[in-house]
Protein backbone atom coordinates (compact mmCIF):
# COMPACT_ATOMS: atom_id res chain seq x y z
CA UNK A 1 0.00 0.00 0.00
CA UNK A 2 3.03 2.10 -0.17
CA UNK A 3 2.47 4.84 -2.69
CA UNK A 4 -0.70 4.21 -2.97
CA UNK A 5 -2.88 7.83 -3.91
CA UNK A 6 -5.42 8.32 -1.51
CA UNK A 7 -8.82 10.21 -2.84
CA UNK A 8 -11.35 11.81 -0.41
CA UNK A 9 -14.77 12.71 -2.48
CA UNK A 10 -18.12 14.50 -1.11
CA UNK A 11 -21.51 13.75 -2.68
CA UNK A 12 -23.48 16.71 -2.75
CA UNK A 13 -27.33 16.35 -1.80
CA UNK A 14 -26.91 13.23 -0.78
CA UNK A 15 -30.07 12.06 0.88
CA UNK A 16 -31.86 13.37 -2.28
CA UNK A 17 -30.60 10.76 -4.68
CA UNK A 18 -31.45 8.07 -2.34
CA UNK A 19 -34.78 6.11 -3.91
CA UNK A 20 -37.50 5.11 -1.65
CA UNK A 21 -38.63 1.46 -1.17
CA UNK A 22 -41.76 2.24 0.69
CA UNK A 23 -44.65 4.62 0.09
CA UNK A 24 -44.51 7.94 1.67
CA UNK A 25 -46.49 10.99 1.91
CA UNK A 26 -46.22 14.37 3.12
CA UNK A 27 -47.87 17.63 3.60
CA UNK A 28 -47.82 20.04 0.81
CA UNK A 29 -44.67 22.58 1.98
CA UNK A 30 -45.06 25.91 2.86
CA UNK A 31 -44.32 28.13 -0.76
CA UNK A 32 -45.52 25.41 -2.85
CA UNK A 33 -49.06 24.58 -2.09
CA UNK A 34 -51.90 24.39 -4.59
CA UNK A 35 -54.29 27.25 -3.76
CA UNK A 36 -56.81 25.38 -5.24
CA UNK A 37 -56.45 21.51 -4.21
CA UNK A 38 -55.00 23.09 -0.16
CA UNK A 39 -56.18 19.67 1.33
CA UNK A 40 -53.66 17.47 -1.25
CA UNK A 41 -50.86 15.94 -0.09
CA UNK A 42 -47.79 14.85 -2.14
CA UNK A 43 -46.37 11.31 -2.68
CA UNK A 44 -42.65 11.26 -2.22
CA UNK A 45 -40.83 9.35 -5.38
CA UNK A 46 -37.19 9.96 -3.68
CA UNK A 47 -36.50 10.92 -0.16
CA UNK A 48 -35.66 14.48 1.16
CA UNK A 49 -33.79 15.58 3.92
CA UNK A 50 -35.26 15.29 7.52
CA UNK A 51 -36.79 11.82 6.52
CA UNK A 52 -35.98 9.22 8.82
CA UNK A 53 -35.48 6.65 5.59
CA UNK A 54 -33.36 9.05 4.15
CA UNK A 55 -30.21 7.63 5.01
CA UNK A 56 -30.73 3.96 4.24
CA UNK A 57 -32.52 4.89 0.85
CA UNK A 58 -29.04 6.96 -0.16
CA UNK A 59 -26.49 3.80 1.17
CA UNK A 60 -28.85 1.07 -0.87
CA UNK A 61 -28.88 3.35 -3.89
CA UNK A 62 -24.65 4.16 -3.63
CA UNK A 63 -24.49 0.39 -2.69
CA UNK A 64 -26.07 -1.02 -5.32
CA UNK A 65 -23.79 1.31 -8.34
CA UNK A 66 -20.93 -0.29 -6.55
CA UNK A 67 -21.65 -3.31 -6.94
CA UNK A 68 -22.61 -3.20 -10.59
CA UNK A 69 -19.10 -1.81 -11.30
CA UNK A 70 -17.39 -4.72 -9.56
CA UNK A 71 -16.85 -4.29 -6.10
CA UNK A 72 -17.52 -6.54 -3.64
CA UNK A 73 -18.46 -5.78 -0.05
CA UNK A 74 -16.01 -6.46 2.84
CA UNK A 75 -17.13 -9.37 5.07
CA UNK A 76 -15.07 -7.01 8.52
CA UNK A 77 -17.03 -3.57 7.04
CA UNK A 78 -20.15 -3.24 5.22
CA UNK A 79 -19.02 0.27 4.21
CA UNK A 80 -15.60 -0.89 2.39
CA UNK A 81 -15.99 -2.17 -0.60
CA UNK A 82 -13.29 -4.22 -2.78
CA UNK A 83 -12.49 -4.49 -6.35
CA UNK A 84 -9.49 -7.05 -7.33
CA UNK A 85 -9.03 -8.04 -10.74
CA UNK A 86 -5.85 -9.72 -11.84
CA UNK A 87 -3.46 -7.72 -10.13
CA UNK A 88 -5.51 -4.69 -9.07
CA UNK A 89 -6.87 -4.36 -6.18
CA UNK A 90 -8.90 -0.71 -5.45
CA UNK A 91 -10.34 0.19 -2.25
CA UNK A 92 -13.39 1.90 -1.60
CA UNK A 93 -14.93 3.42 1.75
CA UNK A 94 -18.20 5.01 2.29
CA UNK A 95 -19.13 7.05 5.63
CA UNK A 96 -22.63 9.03 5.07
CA UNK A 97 -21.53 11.14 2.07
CA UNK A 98 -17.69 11.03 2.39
CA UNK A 99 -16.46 7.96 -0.15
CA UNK A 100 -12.20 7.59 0.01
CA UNK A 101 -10.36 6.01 -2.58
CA UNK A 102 -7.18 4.04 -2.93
CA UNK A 103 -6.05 1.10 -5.15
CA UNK A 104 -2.32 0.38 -6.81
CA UNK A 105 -3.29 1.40 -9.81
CA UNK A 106 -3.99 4.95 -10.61
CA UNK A 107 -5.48 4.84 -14.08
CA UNK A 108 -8.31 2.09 -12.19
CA UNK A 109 -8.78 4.74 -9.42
CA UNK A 110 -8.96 7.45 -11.68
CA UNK A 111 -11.60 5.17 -14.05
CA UNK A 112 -13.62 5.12 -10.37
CA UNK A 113 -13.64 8.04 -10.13
């Protein structure tokens, strides 16, 4: 792991590319309501911030991109997941909507990225 690059990434609006499993609805929010249907509700396709499934919809949706690109989840970690193919190996953490990067091979990293 000597030499190895080390990249630190931030997802912005995280929680709002997270998809919901479940249906949920909320009140219409204050500077968009319909004036003329005030007693409507809306139906929630992906989750917001400040909703409790929030989190977990935003890890399964992250989770499951990783794994279609190759990655494998760590039996120790849940959060680190591992790519190895031939001789590459790339590493790949998640905590909330910090993701760090390393591998020995820059050009795979970079192709991550």
């Amino acid at each position: 792991m000597s030499g190895w690059e080390l990249h630190q990434m931030d997802v912005n609006n995280t929680f709002l590319n997270g998809a919901l499993t479940e249906t949920v609805f909320m009140v219409q929010p204050p500077g968009f309501r319909d004036l003329s249907k005030p007693n409507h509700v809306c139906r929630l396709n992906k989750a917001i911030y400040g909703l409790k499934q929030a989190p977990r919809a935003w890890y399964t949706t992250l989770k499951t991109i990783i794994l279609q690109m190759g990655f494998h989840n760590s039996k120790a970690d849940s959060y680190l997941f591992i790519y190895s193919n031939d001789s590459n190996i790339c590493y790949l953490l998640v905590y909330v909507d910090d993701l760090v990067i390393t591998g020995n091979n820059p050009t795979l990293v970079t192709t991550f990225i």
